[in-house]
Coordinates of C-alpha atoms in Angstrom, one line a residue:
M1 CA -286.1 34.5 14.9
S2 CA -285.7 30.9 15.8
H3 CA -287.8 28.2 14.1
G4 CA -286.1 25.2 15.7
K5 CA -284.7 24.1 19.0
T6 CA -281.2 25.2 18.3
T7 CA -280.5 29.0 18.5
V8 CA -277.7 30.8 16.7
G9 CA -275.6 33.2 18.6
D10 CA -275.0 30.9 21.6
P11 CA -272.0 28.6 21.5
V12 CA -273.9 25.8 19.8
D13 CA -273.4 23.5 16.9
I14 CA -274.0 25.6 13.7
A15 CA -274.5 22.3 11.8
A16 CA -277.4 21.4 14.1
A17 CA -279.0 24.8 13.5
A18 CA -278.6 24.4 9.8
G19 CA -279.9 20.9 9.9
E20 CA -283.1 21.9 11.8
L21 CA -283.6 24.7 9.3
V22 CA -283.3 22.4 6.2
A23 CA -285.7 19.9 7.9
S24 CA -288.2 22.7 8.4
L25 CA -288.2 23.2 4.6
M26 CA -289.5 19.7 4.2
L27 CA -292.0 19.9 7.0
R28 CA -293.5 23.2 5.7
P29 CA -293.2 22.9 1.9
W30 CA -295.4 25.9 1.1
G31 CA -292.9 28.1 2.9
Q32 CA -292.4 30.1 6.1
V33 CA -293.6 33.7 5.5
S34 CA -294.6 36.5 7.8
P35 CA -298.2 37.7 7.9
S36 CA -299.1 40.7 5.7
V37 CA -301.2 43.7 6.7
Y38 CA -302.1 44.3 3.0
E39 CA -303.2 40.7 2.3
T40 CA -304.9 40.3 5.6
G41 CA -306.9 43.5 5.0
R42 CA -308.1 42.2 1.7
L43 CA -309.4 39.0 3.4
V44 CA -311.2 41.0 6.0
S45 CA -312.9 42.9 3.1
F46 CA -313.5 40.0 0.7
A47 CA -313.9 37.0 2.9
P48 CA -315.8 37.6 6.2
W49 CA -317.0 34.0 5.8
L50 CA -313.5 32.6 6.1
T51 CA -312.3 31.0 9.4
G52 CA -310.3 33.4 11.5
H53 CA -312.1 36.6 10.5
Q54 CA -312.0 38.1 14.0
E55 CA -308.4 37.1 14.4
R56 CA -307.6 39.1 11.2
I57 CA -309.4 42.1 12.5
D58 CA -307.6 41.9 15.8
F59 CA -304.3 41.6 13.9
L60 CA -305.0 44.8 11.9
I61 CA -306.0 46.8 14.9
R62 CA -303.0 45.5 16.9
T63 CA -300.5 46.5 14.2
Q64 CA -301.7 50.0 13.6
H65 CA -299.1 52.7 14.5
R66 CA -299.7 55.6 16.7
D67 CA -300.1 58.0 13.8
G68 CA -302.8 55.8 12.3
S69 CA -300.7 54.2 9.6
W70 CA -299.5 50.7 9.0
G71 CA -296.2 49.4 7.5
A72 CA -292.7 50.8 7.1
P73 CA -291.4 54.4 6.4
D74 CA -290.4 56.0 3.1
G75 CA -293.7 55.4 1.3
F76 CA -293.9 51.6 2.0
G77 CA -296.8 52.2 4.4
L78 CA -299.3 53.6 1.9
V79 CA -300.5 50.2 0.5
P80 CA -300.9 48.5 3.8
T81 CA -302.5 51.5 5.3
L82 CA -305.1 51.7 2.5
S83 CA -305.8 48.0 2.7
A84 CA -306.1 47.9 6.5
T85 CA -308.3 51.0 6.6
E86 CA -310.6 49.7 3.9
G87 CA -310.8 46.3 5.5
I88 CA -311.8 47.6 8.9
L89 CA -314.2 50.0 7.2
S90 CA -315.8 47.1 5.4
A91 CA -316.3 45.2 8.6
L92 CA -317.8 48.3 10.2
T93 CA -320.2 49.1 7.5
R94 CA -321.4 45.5 7.2
G95 CA -321.9 45.3 11.0
D96 CA -320.0 42.1 11.3
A97 CA -321.1 40.0 14.2
G98 CA -318.9 39.9 17.2
T99 CA -317.0 43.1 16.4
D100 CA -316.6 46.1 18.7
R101 CA -318.0 49.0 16.6
H102 CA -316.4 51.6 18.8
R103 CA -313.0 50.0 18.4
L104 CA -313.4 49.6 14.6
G105 CA -314.6 53.2 14.3
H106 CA -311.6 54.5 16.3
T107 CA -309.2 52.5 14.0
V108 CA -310.9 53.7 10.8
R109 CA -310.8 57.4 11.9
R110 CA -307.1 57.2 12.6
G111 CA -306.4 55.5 9.3
L112 CA -308.5 58.0 7.3
R113 CA -306.8 61.0 8.9
G114 CA -303.4 59.5 8.1
L115 CA -304.3 58.8 4.5
A116 CA -305.8 62.2 4.0
D117 CA -302.6 63.8 5.2
W118 CA -300.4 61.6 3.1
L119 CA -302.4 61.9 -0.1
S120 CA -302.6 65.7 0.2
R121 CA -298.8 65.8 -0.2
R122 CA -296.4 64.7 -3.0
L123 CA -295.4 61.1 -2.3
E124 CA -292.3 59.3 -3.3
L125 CA -293.6 55.7 -3.6
P126 CA -291.4 52.6 -3.8
D127 CA -291.3 50.4 -6.8
M128 CA -293.6 47.6 -5.6
P129 CA -295.5 45.0 -7.7
A130 CA -298.8 46.3 -9.0
I131 CA -298.7 49.4 -6.8
E132 CA -300.1 51.5 -9.8
H133 CA -303.2 49.2 -9.8
I134 CA -303.5 48.5 -6.1
V135 CA -303.5 52.2 -4.9
P136 CA -306.3 53.3 -7.3
S137 CA -308.4 50.2 -6.5
L138 CA -308.2 50.8 -2.7
V139 CA -308.7 54.6 -2.9
A140 CA -311.9 53.9 -5.0
L141 CA -313.2 51.3 -2.5
I142 CA -312.6 53.6 0.5
N143 CA -314.3 56.5 -1.2
R144 CA -317.3 54.4 -2.1
R145 CA -317.6 53.0 1.4
C146 CA -317.2 56.5 3.0
E147 CA -320.3 57.6 1.0
G148 CA -322.4 55.4 3.3
I149 CA -320.9 56.1 6.7
E150 CA -322.7 59.3 7.6
G151 CA -324.8 57.4 10.1
I152 CA -321.8 56.1 11.9
E153 CA -320.7 58.4 14.7
G154 CA -317.6 60.4 14.1
L155 CA -317.1 59.1 10.5
G156 CA -319.2 61.5 8.4
G157 CA -318.0 64.4 6.4
H158 CA -314.7 62.9 5.0
A159 CA -313.7 64.4 1.7
P160 CA -312.9 61.8 -1.0
L161 CA -309.3 60.6 -0.9
P162 CA -307.3 61.8 -3.9
L163 CA -304.9 59.6 -6.0
P164 CA -301.2 60.2 -5.7
E165 CA -299.7 62.4 -8.4
G166 CA -299.1 60.4 -11.6
M167 CA -301.7 57.8 -10.9
S168 CA -305.2 57.4 -12.5
Y169 CA -308.1 55.0 -12.7
D170 CA -307.7 54.5 -16.4
T171 CA -305.4 51.4 -16.4
L172 CA -307.4 49.8 -13.6
H173 CA -310.6 50.2 -15.7
L174 CA -308.8 48.5 -18.6
V175 CA -307.6 45.6 -16.5
R176 CA -311.0 45.0 -15.1
S177 CA -312.6 45.1 -18.6
W178 CA -309.9 42.7 -19.7
I179 CA -310.7 40.3 -16.9
K180 CA -314.4 40.5 -17.5
S181 CA -314.1 39.7 -21.2
G182 CA -312.7 36.3 -20.4
A183 CA -309.4 37.0 -22.3
E184 CA -306.4 35.1 -21.2
I185 CA -304.8 36.8 -18.2
P186 CA -301.0 37.0 -17.8
E187 CA -299.9 34.7 -15.0
K188 CA -298.1 37.6 -13.3
L189 CA -301.4 39.6 -13.1
L190 CA -303.1 36.8 -11.2
H191 CA -301.0 37.5 -8.2
A192 CA -302.9 40.8 -7.8
L193 CA -306.3 39.7 -9.2
E194 CA -308.0 41.3 -6.2
I195 CA -307.6 44.7 -7.9
A196 CA -310.4 43.7 -10.2
G197 CA -312.9 43.8 -7.4
E198 CA -316.3 42.3 -8.2
E199 CA -315.1 41.4 -11.7
A200 CA -312.6 38.9 -10.2
A201 CA -315.3 36.7 -8.7
G202 CA -315.6 33.6 -10.9
A203 CA -313.7 35.4 -13.7
P204 CA -314.0 33.3 -16.9
G205 CA -310.8 31.6 -18.0
I206 CA -309.2 31.7 -14.5
R207 CA -308.9 28.5 -12.6
P208 CA -307.0 27.6 -9.4
T209 CA -303.8 25.6 -9.5
V210 CA -303.7 22.0 -8.4
I211 CA -303.3 23.1 -4.8
G212 CA -306.2 25.5 -5.0
T213 CA -304.4 28.9 -5.1
I214 CA -305.0 31.8 -7.6
G215 CA -301.7 33.5 -8.2
A216 CA -300.1 32.3 -4.9
S217 CA -302.1 35.0 -3.2
P218 CA -304.7 34.6 -0.5
A219 CA -306.2 37.9 -1.6
A220 CA -306.5 37.0 -5.2
T221 CA -307.9 33.6 -4.3
A222 CA -310.5 35.2 -2.0
A223 CA -311.4 37.7 -4.7
W224 CA -311.9 35.0 -7.3
L225 CA -314.1 33.0 -4.9
G226 CA -316.3 35.9 -4.1
E227 CA -319.4 35.5 -1.8
R228 CA -320.3 32.1 -3.3
A229 CA -317.5 30.5 -1.3
A230 CA -319.5 31.1 1.9
A231 CA -321.9 28.4 0.9
D232 CA -319.4 26.0 -0.9
A233 CA -317.1 24.4 1.7
G234 CA -316.0 21.8 -0.9
E235 CA -314.5 24.4 -3.3
P236 CA -310.7 23.6 -3.7
A237 CA -309.8 27.3 -3.6
R238 CA -311.7 27.7 -0.3
E239 CA -310.0 24.7 1.2
H240 CA -306.6 26.2 0.2
L241 CA -307.5 29.4 2.0
E242 CA -308.6 27.5 5.1
A243 CA -305.2 25.7 5.0
V244 CA -303.3 29.0 4.8
V245 CA -305.3 30.5 7.6
R246 CA -304.6 27.5 9.8
L247 CA -300.9 27.9 9.2
H248 CA -300.9 31.5 10.4
G249 CA -303.7 31.6 12.9
G250 CA -306.0 34.1 11.0
P251 CA -303.7 36.6 9.3
V252 CA -302.2 35.6 6.0
P253 CA -299.0 36.2 4.1
V254 CA -298.7 38.2 0.9
G255 CA -297.6 35.2 -1.1
L256 CA -297.8 31.4 -0.6
P257 CA -296.5 28.9 -1.6
I258 CA -292.8 30.0 -2.2
T259 CA -291.4 26.5 -2.2
V260 CA -288.6 26.8 -4.8
F261 CA -287.7 30.3 -3.8
E262 CA -287.3 29.4 -0.1
R263 CA -285.4 26.2 -0.7
T264 CA -282.9 27.7 -3.2
W265 CA -282.2 30.9 -1.2
V266 CA -281.7 28.9 2.0
L267 CA -279.5 26.2 0.6
S268 CA -277.3 28.5 -1.6
C269 CA -276.7 30.8 1.4
L270 CA -275.7 28.0 3.7
V271 CA -273.5 26.1 1.2
R272 CA -271.8 29.3 -0.1
A273 CA -270.8 30.2 3.4
G274 CA -269.4 26.7 4.0
V275 CA -271.9 25.7 6.6
P276 CA -271.9 21.9 7.0
V277 CA -275.4 20.7 6.0
D278 CA -276.9 17.5 4.7
V279 CA -279.3 18.3 1.9
P280 CA -282.0 15.7 1.4
P281 CA -281.6 14.1 -2.1
E282 CA -285.4 14.5 -2.7
M283 CA -285.0 18.2 -2.2
V284 CA -282.3 18.4 -4.8
A285 CA -284.5 16.3 -7.2
D286 CA -287.5 18.7 -6.6
I287 CA -285.4 21.7 -7.4
R288 CA -284.1 20.1 -10.6
A289 CA -287.7 19.1 -11.6
A290 CA -288.8 22.7 -11.2
I291 CA -286.6 23.9 -14.0
A292 CA -288.5 24.0 -17.2
P293 CA -287.7 25.5 -20.6
A294 CA -289.6 28.6 -19.8
G295 CA -287.8 29.0 -16.4
T296 CA -288.7 28.3 -12.8
P297 CA -291.4 29.9 -10.7
A298 CA -291.0 30.7 -7.0
G299 CA -294.1 28.4 -6.3
Y300 CA -297.4 27.2 -7.6
G301 CA -299.5 30.0 -9.1
L302 CA -296.6 32.3 -10.0
P303 CA -294.9 32.7 -13.4
P304 CA -291.3 31.6 -14.0
D305 CA -288.9 34.4 -13.2
A306 CA -285.2 34.9 -13.8
D307 CA -284.4 35.2 -10.1
T308 CA -285.8 31.9 -9.0
T309 CA -284.5 30.2 -12.2
S310 CA -281.0 31.4 -11.6
M311 CA -281.0 30.6 -7.9
A312 CA -282.3 27.1 -8.7
L313 CA -279.5 26.6 -11.2
Y314 CA -276.8 28.1 -8.9
T315 CA -277.9 25.9 -6.0
L316 CA -277.8 22.8 -8.1
A317 CA -274.3 23.7 -9.3
L318 CA -273.1 24.4 -5.8
L319 CA -274.4 21.0 -4.7
G320 CA -272.5 19.3 -7.4
S321 CA -275.5 18.7 -9.7
P322 CA -275.0 21.3 -12.4
Y323 CA -277.9 21.8 -14.9
E324 CA -277.6 23.5 -18.3
P325 CA -278.8 27.1 -17.8
D326 CA -280.6 27.4 -21.2
S327 CA -283.8 28.5 -19.6
L328 CA -282.3 31.8 -18.6
W329 CA -281.8 33.1 -22.1
R330 CA -285.5 34.0 -22.5
F331 CA -285.0 36.6 -19.8
R332 CA -282.1 38.4 -21.5
T333 CA -282.6 42.0 -22.4
G334 CA -279.6 43.4 -24.1
V335 CA -276.6 43.0 -21.8
H336 CA -278.7 42.4 -18.7
F337 CA -281.6 40.1 -17.6
S338 CA -285.2 41.0 -16.7
T339 CA -287.1 39.4 -13.9
W340 CA -289.8 38.6 -16.4
P341 CA -289.9 39.2 -20.2
G342 CA -291.2 42.7 -20.7
E343 CA -290.4 43.8 -17.1
Q344 CA -290.6 47.6 -16.5
G345 CA -287.6 48.4 -14.5
T346 CA -284.5 46.4 -13.6
S347 CA -283.1 44.5 -10.6
V348 CA -279.4 44.3 -9.7
S349 CA -280.0 41.3 -7.4
V350 CA -281.6 39.3 -10.2
N351 CA -278.7 40.0 -12.5
A352 CA -276.2 39.1 -9.7
H353 CA -278.0 35.8 -9.3
V354 CA -277.9 35.2 -13.1
L355 CA -274.1 35.9 -13.0
D356 CA -273.9 33.4 -10.1
A357 CA -275.8 30.8 -12.1
F358 CA -273.7 31.1 -15.3
G359 CA -270.4 31.4 -13.4
Q360 CA -270.9 28.4 -11.1
Y361 CA -272.1 26.3 -14.1
V362 CA -268.9 27.1 -16.0
A363 CA -266.9 26.4 -12.9
R364 CA -268.4 23.0 -12.8
K365 CA -268.4 22.5 -16.6
P366 CA -265.3 24.4 -18.0
T367 CA -266.1 23.2 -21.5
A368 CA -269.2 25.3 -21.5
A369 CA -267.2 28.5 -21.0
P370 CA -267.3 29.7 -24.7
R371 CA -271.1 29.7 -24.6
Y372 CA -271.4 31.8 -21.5
Q373 CA -268.2 34.0 -21.3
E374 CA -269.7 36.9 -23.2
A375 CA -272.8 37.0 -21.0
I376 CA -270.8 36.7 -17.9
A377 CA -268.6 39.7 -18.9
D378 CA -271.6 41.7 -19.9
L379 CA -273.4 41.0 -16.7
A380 CA -270.4 41.9 -14.5
A381 CA -269.9 45.2 -16.4
W382 CA -273.6 46.0 -16.1
I383 CA -273.7 45.3 -12.4
R384 CA -270.6 47.5 -11.8
D385 CA -272.3 50.3 -13.7
Q386 CA -275.3 50.2 -11.3
Q387 CA -273.1 50.7 -8.2
R388 CA -273.7 53.9 -6.4
P389 CA -270.9 56.4 -5.7
D390 CA -270.8 55.4 -2.1
G391 CA -270.2 51.8 -2.9
C392 CA -273.6 50.2 -2.3
W393 CA -276.3 48.9 -4.6
S394 CA -280.1 49.2 -4.2
D395 CA -282.8 46.9 -5.6
R396 CA -286.5 46.6 -6.3
W397 CA -287.0 43.3 -4.5
H398 CA -285.6 44.2 -1.1
A399 CA -285.9 47.4 0.9
S400 CA -282.4 47.2 2.3
P401 CA -279.3 48.1 0.3
Y402 CA -277.4 45.5 2.3
Y403 CA -279.2 42.7 0.5
A404 CA -278.6 44.2 -2.9
T405 CA -274.9 44.9 -2.0
V406 CA -274.2 41.4 -0.8
S407 CA -275.8 39.9 -3.9
C408 CA -273.7 42.0 -6.2
A409 CA -270.5 42.0 -4.3
L410 CA -270.4 38.2 -3.9
A411 CA -271.3 37.6 -7.6
L412 CA -268.6 40.1 -8.8
D413 CA -266.0 38.7 -6.4
A414 CA -266.6 35.1 -7.6
F415 CA -267.2 35.7 -11.3
G416 CA -266.5 39.3 -12.2
G417 CA -262.8 39.0 -12.8
S418 CA -260.1 41.5 -12.0
A419 CA -262.2 44.4 -13.5
S420 CA -264.6 44.0 -10.6
E421 CA -262.0 44.1 -7.8
Q422 CA -262.4 47.8 -7.1
A423 CA -266.2 47.6 -7.1
V424 CA -266.1 44.8 -4.5
R425 CA -263.6 46.7 -2.3
A426 CA -265.8 49.8 -2.5
A427 CA -268.8 47.7 -1.3
A428 CA -266.8 46.4 1.7
E429 CA -265.7 49.9 2.5
W430 CA -269.3 51.1 2.4
V431 CA -270.3 48.3 4.8
L432 CA -267.5 49.3 7.2
R433 CA -268.6 53.0 7.2
T434 CA -272.2 52.3 7.8
Q435 CA -272.0 50.0 10.9
R436 CA -274.0 51.2 13.8
E437 CA -272.6 51.8 17.3
D438 CA -274.2 48.7 18.6
G439 CA -272.5 46.6 16.0
S440 CA -275.5 46.1 13.7
W441 CA -276.4 47.3 10.2
G442 CA -279.7 48.3 8.8
R443 CA -281.7 50.8 6.7
W444 CA -284.2 52.0 9.3
Q445 CA -282.8 50.3 12.4
G446 CA -280.2 47.6 13.1
T447 CA -281.6 44.2 12.2
T448 CA -280.1 40.7 12.4
E449 CA -281.0 40.0 8.7
E450 CA -279.2 43.1 7.4
T451 CA -276.3 42.6 9.8
A452 CA -275.9 39.1 8.4
Y453 CA -275.7 40.4 4.8
A454 CA -273.2 43.1 5.8
M455 CA -271.0 40.4 7.5
Q456 CA -271.1 38.2 4.4
T457 CA -270.0 41.1 2.3
L458 CA -267.0 41.5 4.6
L459 CA -266.1 37.8 5.1
L460 CA -266.9 36.2 1.7
T461 CA -265.0 38.6 -0.6
Q462 CA -261.3 39.4 -1.3
G463 CA -259.8 41.2 1.6
R464 CA -261.7 39.2 4.2
T465 CA -258.6 39.0 6.4
D466 CA -258.4 42.8 6.8
P467 CA -258.4 43.4 10.6
R468 CA -261.0 46.1 10.2
R469 CA -263.3 43.7 8.5
L470 CA -262.7 41.0 11.2
S471 CA -263.3 43.5 14.0
A472 CA -266.5 44.8 12.4
A473 CA -267.8 41.3 11.7
D474 CA -267.0 40.4 15.3
R475 CA -269.1 43.3 16.6
G476 CA -271.9 42.2 14.2
Y477 CA -271.8 38.7 15.5
D478 CA -272.0 40.0 19.1
H479 CA -275.1 42.0 18.1
M480 CA -276.7 38.9 16.6
T481 CA -276.0 37.0 19.7
R482 CA -277.7 39.6 21.9
S483 CA -280.6 39.7 19.4
T484 CA -281.4 36.0 19.4
G485 CA -285.2 35.5 19.5
R486 CA -286.2 39.0 18.1
E487 CA -288.5 39.1 15.1
H488 CA -287.2 40.1 11.7
P489 CA -288.9 43.2 10.4
P490 CA -290.3 42.8 6.9
L491 CA -287.9 44.0 4.2
W492 CA -288.6 42.0 1.1
L493 CA -290.8 43.6 -1.6
D494 CA -294.1 42.1 -2.9
K495 CA -297.5 43.9 -2.8
D496 CA -296.5 44.5 0.9
L497 CA -293.2 44.1 2.7
Y498 CA -292.7 40.6 4.1
V499 CA -290.2 38.3 5.7
P500 CA -289.3 34.9 4.2
L501 CA -288.5 33.6 7.6
A502 CA -286.4 30.6 6.7
V503 CA -284.3 32.7 4.2
A504 CA -283.6 35.3 6.9
R505 CA -282.7 32.6 9.4
A506 CA -280.3 31.0 6.8
A507 CA -278.5 34.4 6.5
V508 CA -278.0 34.6 10.2
I509 CA -276.7 31.0 10.5
A510 CA -274.3 31.5 7.6
S511 CA -273.0 34.8 9.0
S512 CA -272.6 33.3 12.5
H513 CA -270.6 30.4 11.0
L514 CA -268.3 32.8 9.1
A515 CA -267.8 35.1 12.1
R516 CA -266.9 32.2 14.3
Q517 CA -264.5 30.9 11.8
A518 CA -262.7 34.2 11.5
R519 CA -263.2 35.7 15.0
V520 CA -260.5 38.1 16.1
P521 CA -258.8 36.5 19.1
D522 CA -258.1 39.9 20.9
S523 CA -261.8 40.8 20.8
V524 CA -262.9 37.8 22.8
S525 CA -260.0 37.7 25.3
P526 CA -260.7 38.7 28.9

């Protein structure tokens, strides 16, 4: 969990921990992101020529679960399991030098058995980016590779894997034809360019960004390079991949860089909680420079989105440098806002962050109120309408309801007016009811990240002095203290679940600060 010398949970200087975290944002400007099974599997398949190939294979084998799967429960494991199985299968059928064929074969057999079992049943799949393209592309690749494995001991005779109900190859074929034609590709699609397979290699009309990435994705970049990269060490996209591999020792994250996303989530979390922190002026200037008329992307290679745009605007306003939020209007869809124009689906956390951006701007610039009042009221009402009967919210960009709930509760508490008071109280009551016996909170297990979000819901909204809240937060703080040094499990949604490590760390620092400010004296007395 720790990325600096100062740990949170011990009686240390919170300001020092926050200062180390902010300094790390400058030292690693592309971002601090956990390795991804999905993305690493794609590099094993597409880029055996890339530095760290054996390390990527070892990572996939090491992270396989006992049942043969990879990834999290509740359908989140399908994409990483398909990718890892196909990646190891590709290494096996190629006969990659230096690999243990028995070990690879054992891993593939377990993966195929698990996939055959899953895909024979009705699956409830999560709403993850490009999943409707990724799953058919990987199923097709596995089935094609399995046609040639009869000569490999123990791997023959596998029936072709079926597609999950409701999926087909039709859209995938259309996307591949589109890419092959040289037509302009939407920037959002570049993030998953690897679904195009062989058609992605050198696709006309697609060029790397100035830092060498395609779509802020190692898999997309490797797919665009194709086999020609093995003989072209001077290719900027290959140099970018080599740099990413060096950062992570072989395995790669699902998205990089995430510069603006990481900086704005970290800074806004710390400042909102009142953590004393010195923000480098050049970081503030960089955030402001990232705001364009079309919005702000999370990092190079990604399209502008309402989430990053609103968080950049909110962060600037919190830091006393408010910036007119005009760029958000292009994301408006009726009374709420989409992550991207034309988005299928909605996100409550995105809309909560837009509410934060508008509300904090008006707080800094009261004369702007007439222009934003209607949108603020509409957003608050829409967010309230999305609340579940038990008091929580859920979201498409984070697997945990604690993230969605803290996003909505804090925005409504600050800018939702008196009409939102009941919704905020209901959120806090849900948090109180769902605390685990060890003091933690979490969807699948108690985690420090989710515990931090739960504590913020209790301690940053009206009613924060309620003794029940203080006692619950105190127990949560004790859990975080005991858990110092443990890894954060991946909970954020992209093509695979991932952890933006600095963001999770900021949440823990902020909640530790809040808990220590409000700690119940009786709970710490001898």
